[in-house]
């Protein structure tokens, strides 16, 4: 009986891993090639970009100046929304506001029992009347091509939201390299792999755009104030009112995360809590994407039972080699160079331990984010917020 089970599991994983190879070859690889072309020449539309900000630094200020210079049309607007005038960049942002006609700084106030980031976004959204609205993280670097790509995608009237895949160019600290590996090689690659075979019912918040009429129909920003993942919830709300969500053909990039090991682990735990609580029952299906982790478990089972050990080992070697290949190809196509040894080594090890990391997600329901501790319930709903000292 055990022998038959092992053979069935091996067969399933062999077929699945082969499917991943096909998906990557014809899906993600094609997407990387489209990433290389700069979009231009869209019809002028009204666009407002809203950047929620807390505890900004010099790099963030540089990004905001770059954002202003990257607007596709003179009529485009950029709004930065902060909690209060104690924001470190407040004075510098006000100086920019004095000289830029289409730039504004908004003070949202301290959030009262709601998502702080969504509260900041809402403050600027309330006075926005443009046809399209972009929300983006303050650490993201954009180009005019991102906006032209966005507007070209919205030529489809059934499209209610779009978002870009986001990648870290480099990392030099151990925590930063952990975040880069997970973002680029796991999340980023998975998004592109399954884009063609599943309907998108979420958004990723690094750079996401909405048809304002669709967003208002879905409840606007008020509908996400009590949820930890504003981007995933916004996307799900758009999907539920009948609109399509598209992944843009232009990526965005982020500067390195300068995190120590403990900080990197805490960052990953935060993501794990958000994913687990936001996905709800769908979280049980996440291991279906762990092709390297699954074949390691099968190898362990084969060793314990003495069944098909060589075949299991060969499948592990193939899955591992393919994981390295896809990571290296991504780096070469997006950045023109390969990453360091640690990036690939961590990717392999993390892939092997994905099933255990997934299992650990069931034991976490709280997270720390921007000086606040959140307790999260079903669908990512915020149950309790406590200011951290």
Tab-separated table of C-alpha atoms in Angstrom:
chain	number	residue	atom	x	y	z
A	1	UNK	CA	0.000	0.000	0.000
A	2	UNK	CA	2.786	2.420	0.943
A	3	UNK	CA	4.662	1.483	-2.230
A	4	UNK	CA	1.640	2.325	-4.367
A	5	UNK	CA	1.188	5.646	-2.540
A	6	UNK	CA	4.822	6.613	-3.117
A	7	UNK	CA	4.521	5.781	-6.821
A	8	UNK	CA	1.356	7.867	-7.111
A	9	UNK	CA	2.922	10.834	-5.306
A	10	UNK	CA	6.080	10.589	-7.405
A	11	UNK	CA	4.020	10.471	-10.573
A	12	UNK	CA	1.992	13.514	-9.534
A	13	UNK	CA	5.112	15.502	-8.660
A	14	UNK	CA	6.844	14.478	-11.859
A	15	UNK	CA	3.880	15.709	-13.900
A	16	UNK	CA	3.595	18.868	-11.807
A	17	UNK	CA	7.291	19.728	-12.053
A	18	UNK	CA	7.175	19.147	-15.806
A	19	UNK	CA	4.141	21.461	-15.976
A	20	UNK	CA	6.083	24.152	-14.136
A	21	UNK	CA	8.850	23.833	-16.738
A	22	UNK	CA	6.319	24.300	-19.532
A	23	UNK	CA	4.623	27.221	-17.777
A	24	UNK	CA	7.952	28.913	-17.191
A	25	UNK	CA	9.141	28.387	-20.737
A	26	UNK	CA	6.017	29.783	-22.371
A	27	UNK	CA	4.767	32.066	-19.601
A	28	UNK	CA	7.293	33.655	-17.278
A	29	UNK	CA	10.087	33.594	-19.868
A	30	UNK	CA	7.852	35.405	-22.356
A	31	UNK	CA	6.932	37.903	-19.650
A	32	UNK	CA	10.595	38.614	-18.926
A	33	UNK	CA	11.119	39.335	-22.607
A	34	UNK	CA	8.211	41.802	-22.599
A	35	UNK	CA	9.764	43.434	-19.552
A	36	UNK	CA	12.647	44.471	-21.775
A	37	UNK	CA	10.524	46.695	-24.052
A	38	UNK	CA	9.744	50.234	-22.912
A	39	UNK	CA	6.104	51.215	-23.335
A	40	UNK	CA	5.286	54.623	-24.753
A	41	UNK	CA	2.624	56.503	-26.656
A	42	UNK	CA	-0.629	56.098	-24.732
A	43	UNK	CA	-3.576	58.485	-25.040
A	44	UNK	CA	-3.537	61.140	-22.335
A	45	UNK	CA	-5.799	60.339	-19.396
A	46	UNK	CA	-6.242	61.830	-15.948
A	47	UNK	CA	-4.001	60.002	-13.465
A	48	UNK	CA	-3.431	60.603	-9.773
A	49	UNK	CA	-0.673	58.736	-7.940
A	50	UNK	CA	-1.048	58.375	-4.175
A	51	UNK	CA	1.939	57.465	-1.995
A	52	UNK	CA	1.253	56.590	1.668
A	53	UNK	CA	4.334	57.385	3.722
A	54	UNK	CA	5.613	56.870	7.239
A	55	UNK	CA	9.162	57.321	8.564
A	56	UNK	CA	10.695	58.286	5.220
A	57	UNK	CA	14.424	58.793	4.630
A	58	UNK	CA	16.778	60.263	2.044
A	59	UNK	CA	16.280	57.357	-0.364
A	60	UNK	CA	12.504	57.786	-0.165
A	61	UNK	CA	12.804	61.512	-0.903
A	62	UNK	CA	14.896	60.663	-3.974
A	63	UNK	CA	12.226	58.188	-5.089
A	64	UNK	CA	9.459	60.783	-4.731
A	65	UNK	CA	11.409	63.309	-6.821
A	66	UNK	CA	11.947	60.596	-9.424
A	67	UNK	CA	8.214	59.819	-9.313
A	68	UNK	CA	7.316	63.436	-10.044
A	69	UNK	CA	9.715	63.500	-13.012
A	70	UNK	CA	8.318	60.186	-14.286
A	71	UNK	CA	4.738	61.382	-14.724
A	72	UNK	CA	3.547	60.767	-18.297
A	73	UNK	CA	1.554	63.994	-18.735
A	74	UNK	CA	1.626	67.528	-17.361
A	75	UNK	CA	-1.872	67.007	-15.972
A	76	UNK	CA	-0.807	64.010	-13.874
A	77	UNK	CA	-0.870	64.515	-10.106
A	78	UNK	CA	1.213	63.068	-7.285
A	79	UNK	CA	-0.030	63.079	-3.694
A	80	UNK	CA	1.970	61.989	-0.664
A	81	UNK	CA	-0.107	61.230	2.408
A	82	UNK	CA	1.371	61.141	5.919
A	83	UNK	CA	-0.001	60.760	9.446
A	84	UNK	CA	1.168	64.058	10.931
A	85	UNK	CA	3.729	66.846	10.676
A	86	UNK	CA	6.194	64.813	12.756
A	87	UNK	CA	6.977	62.791	9.631
A	88	UNK	CA	10.780	63.124	9.066
A	89	UNK	CA	10.310	64.222	5.440
A	90	UNK	CA	7.476	66.680	6.098
A	91	UNK	CA	9.533	69.866	5.670
A	92	UNK	CA	11.269	68.570	2.534
A	93	UNK	CA	7.937	67.513	1.022
A	94	UNK	CA	6.410	70.927	1.711
A	95	UNK	CA	9.314	72.568	-0.113
A	96	UNK	CA	8.601	70.370	-3.136
A	97	UNK	CA	4.894	71.255	-2.884
A	98	UNK	CA	5.807	74.953	-3.108
A	99	UNK	CA	7.469	74.546	-6.509
A	100	UNK	CA	5.528	71.677	-8.126
A	101	UNK	CA	2.035	72.568	-9.310
A	102	UNK	CA	0.763	68.990	-9.483
A	103	UNK	CA	2.198	67.750	-6.186
A	104	UNK	CA	0.479	67.764	-2.818
A	105	UNK	CA	1.117	66.645	0.768
A	106	UNK	CA	-1.823	65.467	2.861
A	107	UNK	CA	-2.002	64.858	6.598
A	108	UNK	CA	-4.297	61.930	7.343
A	109	UNK	CA	-4.058	61.991	11.134
A	110	UNK	CA	-3.346	59.095	13.449
A	111	UNK	CA	-5.361	56.026	12.426
A	112	UNK	CA	-7.960	54.998	15.006
A	113	UNK	CA	-8.134	51.220	15.101
A	114	UNK	CA	-7.648	50.795	11.349
A	115	UNK	CA	-4.882	49.984	8.859
A	116	UNK	CA	-2.460	52.921	9.049
A	117	UNK	CA	-1.380	52.646	5.428
A	118	UNK	CA	-4.964	52.475	4.139
A	119	UNK	CA	-5.867	55.451	6.334
A	120	UNK	CA	-3.126	57.500	4.675
A	121	UNK	CA	-4.285	56.400	1.222
A	122	UNK	CA	-7.878	57.362	2.000
A	123	UNK	CA	-6.960	60.923	2.988
A	124	UNK	CA	-5.635	61.661	-0.503
A	125	UNK	CA	-8.223	59.513	-2.296
A	126	UNK	CA	-11.068	61.567	-0.813
A	127	UNK	CA	-10.124	64.590	-2.919
A	128	UNK	CA	-9.165	62.614	-6.051
A	129	UNK	CA	-11.404	63.002	-9.100
A	130	UNK	CA	-9.140	61.600	-11.837
A	131	UNK	CA	-10.174	58.814	-14.174
A	132	UNK	CA	-7.420	56.505	-12.926
A	133	UNK	CA	-5.753	56.205	-9.515
A	134	UNK	CA	-2.364	54.665	-8.759
A	135	UNK	CA	-1.280	53.556	-5.286
A	136	UNK	CA	2.377	52.736	-4.778
A	137	UNK	CA	4.909	52.133	-2.047
A	138	UNK	CA	7.289	54.979	-1.303
A	139	UNK	CA	10.404	52.849	-1.877
A	140	UNK	CA	9.466	51.889	-5.439
A	141	UNK	CA	11.269	53.331	-8.463
A	142	UNK	CA	9.029	53.946	-11.488
A	143	UNK	CA	9.407	55.157	-15.055
A	144	UNK	CA	7.075	56.776	-17.568
A	145	UNK	CA	6.864	53.376	-19.244
A	146	UNK	CA	5.000	52.018	-16.218
A	147	UNK	CA	2.254	54.591	-16.720
A	148	UNK	CA	1.995	54.098	-20.467
A	149	UNK	CA	1.712	50.351	-19.902
A	150	UNK	CA	-0.983	50.963	-17.291
A	151	UNK	CA	-3.078	53.149	-19.605
A	152	UNK	CA	-2.696	50.717	-22.511
A	153	UNK	CA	-4.016	47.927	-20.273
A	154	UNK	CA	-7.028	50.034	-19.296
A	155	UNK	CA	-8.042	50.291	-22.953
A	156	UNK	CA	-9.876	47.086	-22.097
A	157	UNK	CA	-13.098	48.412	-20.531
A	158	UNK	CA	-13.514	45.188	-18.547
A	159	UNK	CA	-10.208	45.803	-16.761
A	160	UNK	CA	-10.722	47.368	-13.343
A	161	UNK	CA	-7.243	47.065	-11.838
A	162	UNK	CA	-3.621	46.418	-12.793
A	163	UNK	CA	-0.400	45.902	-10.903
A	164	UNK	CA	3.291	45.457	-11.624
A	165	UNK	CA	5.537	42.649	-10.504
A	166	UNK	CA	8.172	44.151	-8.192
A	167	UNK	CA	11.802	43.095	-7.806
A	168	UNK	CA	14.778	43.985	-5.643
A	169	UNK	CA	17.845	44.782	-7.719
A	170	UNK	CA	20.388	43.931	-5.051
A	171	UNK	CA	20.953	43.286	-1.357
A	172	UNK	CA	24.104	43.324	0.765
A	173	UNK	CA	22.859	42.388	4.250
A	174	UNK	CA	21.754	38.889	5.227
A	175	UNK	CA	18.219	40.009	6.084
A	176	UNK	CA	17.981	42.000	2.860
A	177	UNK	CA	19.140	39.031	0.820
A	178	UNK	CA	16.484	36.860	2.441
A	179	UNK	CA	13.786	39.361	1.484
A	180	UNK	CA	15.162	39.692	-2.045
A	181	UNK	CA	15.224	35.927	-2.585
A	182	UNK	CA	11.650	35.426	-1.367
A	183	UNK	CA	10.301	38.438	-3.283
A	184	UNK	CA	12.090	37.805	-6.566
A	185	UNK	CA	12.380	34.050	-6.818
A	186	UNK	CA	9.274	32.825	-5.021
A	187	UNK	CA	6.519	35.420	-5.099
A	188	UNK	CA	7.604	37.241	-8.264
A	189	UNK	CA	8.176	34.072	-10.236
A	190	UNK	CA	4.952	32.425	-9.010
A	191	UNK	CA	2.874	35.460	-10.012
A	192	UNK	CA	4.198	35.262	-13.559
A	193	UNK	CA	3.980	31.473	-13.764
A	194	UNK	CA	0.308	31.262	-12.902
A	195	UNK	CA	-0.843	34.466	-14.569
A	196	UNK	CA	-2.026	32.561	-17.636
A	197	UNK	CA	-3.815	29.725	-15.845
A	198	UNK	CA	-5.749	31.439	-13.021
A	199	UNK	CA	-7.906	34.528	-12.798
A	200	UNK	CA	-6.288	37.280	-10.773
A	201	UNK	CA	-8.412	38.166	-7.737
A	202	UNK	CA	-5.818	40.264	-5.890
A	203	UNK	CA	-3.363	43.107	-6.405
A	204	UNK	CA	0.206	43.635	-5.206
A	205	UNK	CA	0.756	47.046	-3.685
A	206	UNK	CA	4.208	48.042	-4.915
A	207	UNK	CA	2.597	49.696	-7.964
A	208	UNK	CA	-1.107	49.170	-8.616
A	209	UNK	CA	-3.618	51.165	-10.619
A	210	UNK	CA	-7.417	51.302	-10.608
A	211	UNK	CA	-10.200	52.574	-12.780
A	212	UNK	CA	-11.746	54.969	-10.248
A	213	UNK	CA	-15.322	54.154	-11.234
A	214	UNK	CA	-14.614	50.465	-10.635
A	215	UNK	CA	-12.932	51.162	-7.304
A	216	UNK	CA	-15.862	53.287	-6.136
A	217	UNK	CA	-18.256	50.532	-7.179
A	218	UNK	CA	-16.216	48.112	-5.047
A	219	UNK	CA	-16.514	50.300	-1.942
A	220	UNK	CA	-13.430	52.468	-2.428
A	221	UNK	CA	-10.812	52.812	0.299
A	222	UNK	CA	-13.325	52.728	3.140
A	223	UNK	CA	-13.890	49.044	2.378
A	224	UNK	CA	-10.288	48.131	3.237
A	225	UNK	CA	-9.619	50.227	6.340
A	226	UNK	CA	-10.251	47.287	8.659
A	227	UNK	CA	-8.077	44.808	6.716
A	228	UNK	CA	-4.345	44.289	7.070
A	229	UNK	CA	-3.662	43.765	3.358
A	230	UNK	CA	-5.017	46.808	1.547
A	231	UNK	CA	-3.702	45.668	-1.836
A	232	UNK	CA	-5.029	42.090	-1.742
A	233	UNK	CA	-8.378	43.275	-0.379
A	234	UNK	CA	-8.719	46.030	-2.985
A	235	UNK	CA	-8.035	43.539	-5.736
A	236	UNK	CA	-10.507	41.033	-4.336
A	237	UNK	CA	-13.191	43.727	-4.064
A	238	UNK	CA	-12.623	44.748	-7.696
A	239	UNK	CA	-12.805	41.116	-8.795
A	240	UNK	CA	-16.037	40.547	-6.851
A	241	UNK	CA	-17.854	43.339	-8.702
A	242	UNK	CA	-17.050	41.783	-12.056
A	243	UNK	CA	-13.841	43.453	-13.290
A	244	UNK	CA	-10.645	41.833	-14.568
A	245	UNK	CA	-7.234	42.368	-13.005
A	246	UNK	CA	-4.114	42.361	-15.168
A	247	UNK	CA	-0.400	42.099	-14.438
A	248	UNK	CA	1.471	44.830	-16.281
A	249	UNK	CA	4.228	44.088	-18.773
A	250	UNK	CA	6.537	46.595	-17.105
A	251	UNK	CA	8.033	45.710	-13.706
A	252	UNK	CA	9.012	48.102	-10.942
A	253	UNK	CA	12.133	47.917	-8.834
A	254	UNK	CA	12.955	48.579	-5.208
A	255	UNK	CA	16.216	49.533	-3.504
A	256	UNK	CA	17.770	47.011	-1.152
A	257	UNK	CA	16.372	46.296	2.292
A	258	UNK	CA	19.183	46.969	4.777
A	259	UNK	CA	18.053	44.419	7.342
A	260	UNK	CA	19.906	42.262	9.823
A	261	UNK	CA	19.061	38.564	10.197
A	262	UNK	CA	16.473	39.068	12.964
A	263	UNK	CA	14.859	41.947	11.084
A	264	UNK	CA	14.663	39.846	7.937
A	265	UNK	CA	13.026	36.956	9.833
A	266	UNK	CA	10.489	39.335	11.418
A	267	UNK	CA	9.714	40.742	7.977
A	268	UNK	CA	9.059	37.244	6.622
A	269	UNK	CA	6.845	36.404	9.617
A	270	UNK	CA	4.802	39.533	8.876
A	271	UNK	CA	4.276	38.377	5.301
A	272	UNK	CA	3.406	34.869	6.463
A	273	UNK	CA	0.696	36.150	8.826
A	274	UNK	CA	-0.772	38.395	6.138
A	275	UNK	CA	-0.853	35.612	3.535
A	276	UNK	CA	-2.306	33.010	5.918
A	277	UNK	CA	-5.029	35.218	7.374
A	278	UNK	CA	-5.913	36.874	4.064
A	279	UNK	CA	-6.209	33.639	2.078
A	280	UNK	CA	-8.321	31.819	4.649
A	281	UNK	CA	-9.187	28.298	3.472
A	282	UNK	CA	-7.249	28.767	0.232
A	283	UNK	CA	-4.069	28.674	2.323
A	284	UNK	CA	-4.426	24.870	2.406
A	285	UNK	CA	-3.747	24.759	-1.348
A	286	UNK	CA	-0.534	26.818	-1.207
A	287	UNK	CA	1.727	23.710	-0.879
A	288	UNK	CA	0.671	22.767	-4.409
A	289	UNK	CA	3.233	25.353	-5.580
A	290	UNK	CA	6.138	23.945	-3.527
A	291	UNK	CA	7.701	21.763	-6.176
A	292	UNK	CA	11.177	21.649	-4.599
A	293	UNK	CA	9.819	21.243	-1.073
A	294	UNK	CA	7.408	18.511	-2.124
A	295	UNK	CA	10.044	16.399	-3.842
A	296	UNK	CA	12.257	16.646	-0.728
A	297	UNK	CA	9.392	15.236	1.345
A	298	UNK	CA	8.965	12.449	-1.178
A	299	UNK	CA	12.673	11.663	-1.025
A	300	UNK	CA	12.457	11.442	2.764
A	301	UNK	CA	9.471	9.108	2.459
A	302	UNK	CA	11.309	6.978	-0.093
A	303	UNK	CA	14.353	6.673	2.181
A	304	UNK	CA	12.187	5.656	5.164
A	305	UNK	CA	10.338	3.004	3.162
A	306	UNK	CA	13.199	1.969	0.866
A	307	UNK	CA	11.016	2.529	-2.207
A	308	UNK	CA	12.165	4.266	-5.416
A	309	UNK	CA	15.029	6.090	-3.723
A	310	UNK	CA	17.064	6.659	-6.891
A	311	UNK	CA	14.064	7.943	-8.830
A	312	UNK	CA	13.137	10.308	-5.965
A	313	UNK	CA	16.714	11.573	-5.772
A	314	UNK	CA	16.804	12.257	-9.509
A	315	UNK	CA	13.556	14.211	-9.228
A	316	UNK	CA	15.056	16.305	-6.387
A	317	UNK	CA	18.158	17.022	-8.459
A	318	UNK	CA	16.063	18.042	-11.460
A	319	UNK	CA	13.741	20.287	-9.406
A	320	UNK	CA	16.727	21.905	-7.654
A	321	UNK	CA	18.574	22.534	-10.907
A	322	UNK	CA	15.459	24.047	-12.452
A	323	UNK	CA	14.982	26.340	-9.444
A	324	UNK	CA	18.568	27.609	-9.821
A	325	UNK	CA	18.099	28.013	-13.567
A	326	UNK	CA	14.919	30.097	-13.263
A	327	UNK	CA	16.446	32.337	-10.581
A	328	UNK	CA	19.618	32.914	-12.599
A	329	UNK	CA	17.681	33.532	-15.811
A	330	UNK	CA	15.478	36.074	-14.047
A	331	UNK	CA	18.535	37.970	-12.809
A	332	UNK	CA	20.214	37.910	-16.189
A	333	UNK	CA	17.149	39.114	-18.079
A	334	UNK	CA	16.045	41.776	-15.586
A	335	UNK	CA	19.400	43.085	-14.387
A	336	UNK	CA	21.943	41.892	-16.940
A	337	UNK	CA	23.977	40.025	-14.323
A	338	UNK	CA	23.789	37.068	-11.951
A	339	UNK	CA	23.202	37.487	-8.233
A	340	UNK	CA	25.589	36.319	-5.523
A	341	UNK	CA	26.071	32.801	-4.175
A	342	UNK	CA	23.949	33.477	-1.079
A	343	UNK	CA	20.908	34.469	-3.138
A	344	UNK	CA	20.827	31.158	-4.964
A	345	UNK	CA	21.856	29.077	-1.945
A	346	UNK	CA	19.126	30.627	0.192
A	347	UNK	CA	16.597	30.067	-2.598
A	348	UNK	CA	17.411	26.357	-2.703
A	349	UNK	CA	17.309	25.891	1.076
A	350	UNK	CA	14.148	27.962	1.459
A	351	UNK	CA	12.530	25.888	-1.287
A	352	UNK	CA	13.294	22.691	0.599
A	353	UNK	CA	11.777	24.094	3.801
A	354	UNK	CA	8.693	25.691	2.220
A	355	UNK	CA	6.301	23.002	3.553
A	356	UNK	CA	7.552	23.583	7.115
A	357	UNK	CA	7.377	27.370	6.748
A	358	UNK	CA	3.833	26.994	5.430
A	359	UNK	CA	2.929	24.818	8.415
A	360	UNK	CA	4.369	27.413	10.816
A	361	UNK	CA	1.923	29.946	9.382
A	362	UNK	CA	-0.895	28.280	11.310
A	363	UNK	CA	0.682	29.345	14.615
A	364	UNK	CA	0.973	33.106	13.973
A	365	UNK	CA	-1.884	35.614	14.096
A	366	UNK	CA	-0.096	38.794	15.161
A	367	UNK	CA	2.447	40.985	13.416
A	368	UNK	CA	4.425	44.175	13.974
A	369	UNK	CA	4.310	46.859	11.299
A	370	UNK	CA	5.484	50.485	11.389
A	371	UNK	CA	5.471	50.751	15.162
A	372	UNK	CA	2.131	49.005	15.687
A	373	UNK	CA	1.176	45.464	16.682
A	374	UNK	CA	-1.774	43.966	14.805
A	375	UNK	CA	-3.894	40.937	15.687
A	376	UNK	CA	-5.409	39.530	12.513
A	377	UNK	CA	-8.600	37.518	12.022
A	378	UNK	CA	-10.251	35.786	9.055
A	379	UNK	CA	-9.746	37.270	5.580
A	380	UNK	CA	-7.088	39.534	7.074
A	381	UNK	CA	-9.536	41.562	9.145
A	382	UNK	CA	-7.873	43.631	11.866
A	383	UNK	CA	-9.104	42.568	15.306
A	384	UNK	CA	-6.851	44.639	17.527
A	385	UNK	CA	-4.110	47.278	17.195
A	386	UNK	CA	-1.617	48.250	19.868
A	387	UNK	CA	0.999	50.991	19.666
A	388	UNK	CA	4.480	49.572	20.283
A	389	UNK	CA	6.795	51.410	22.633
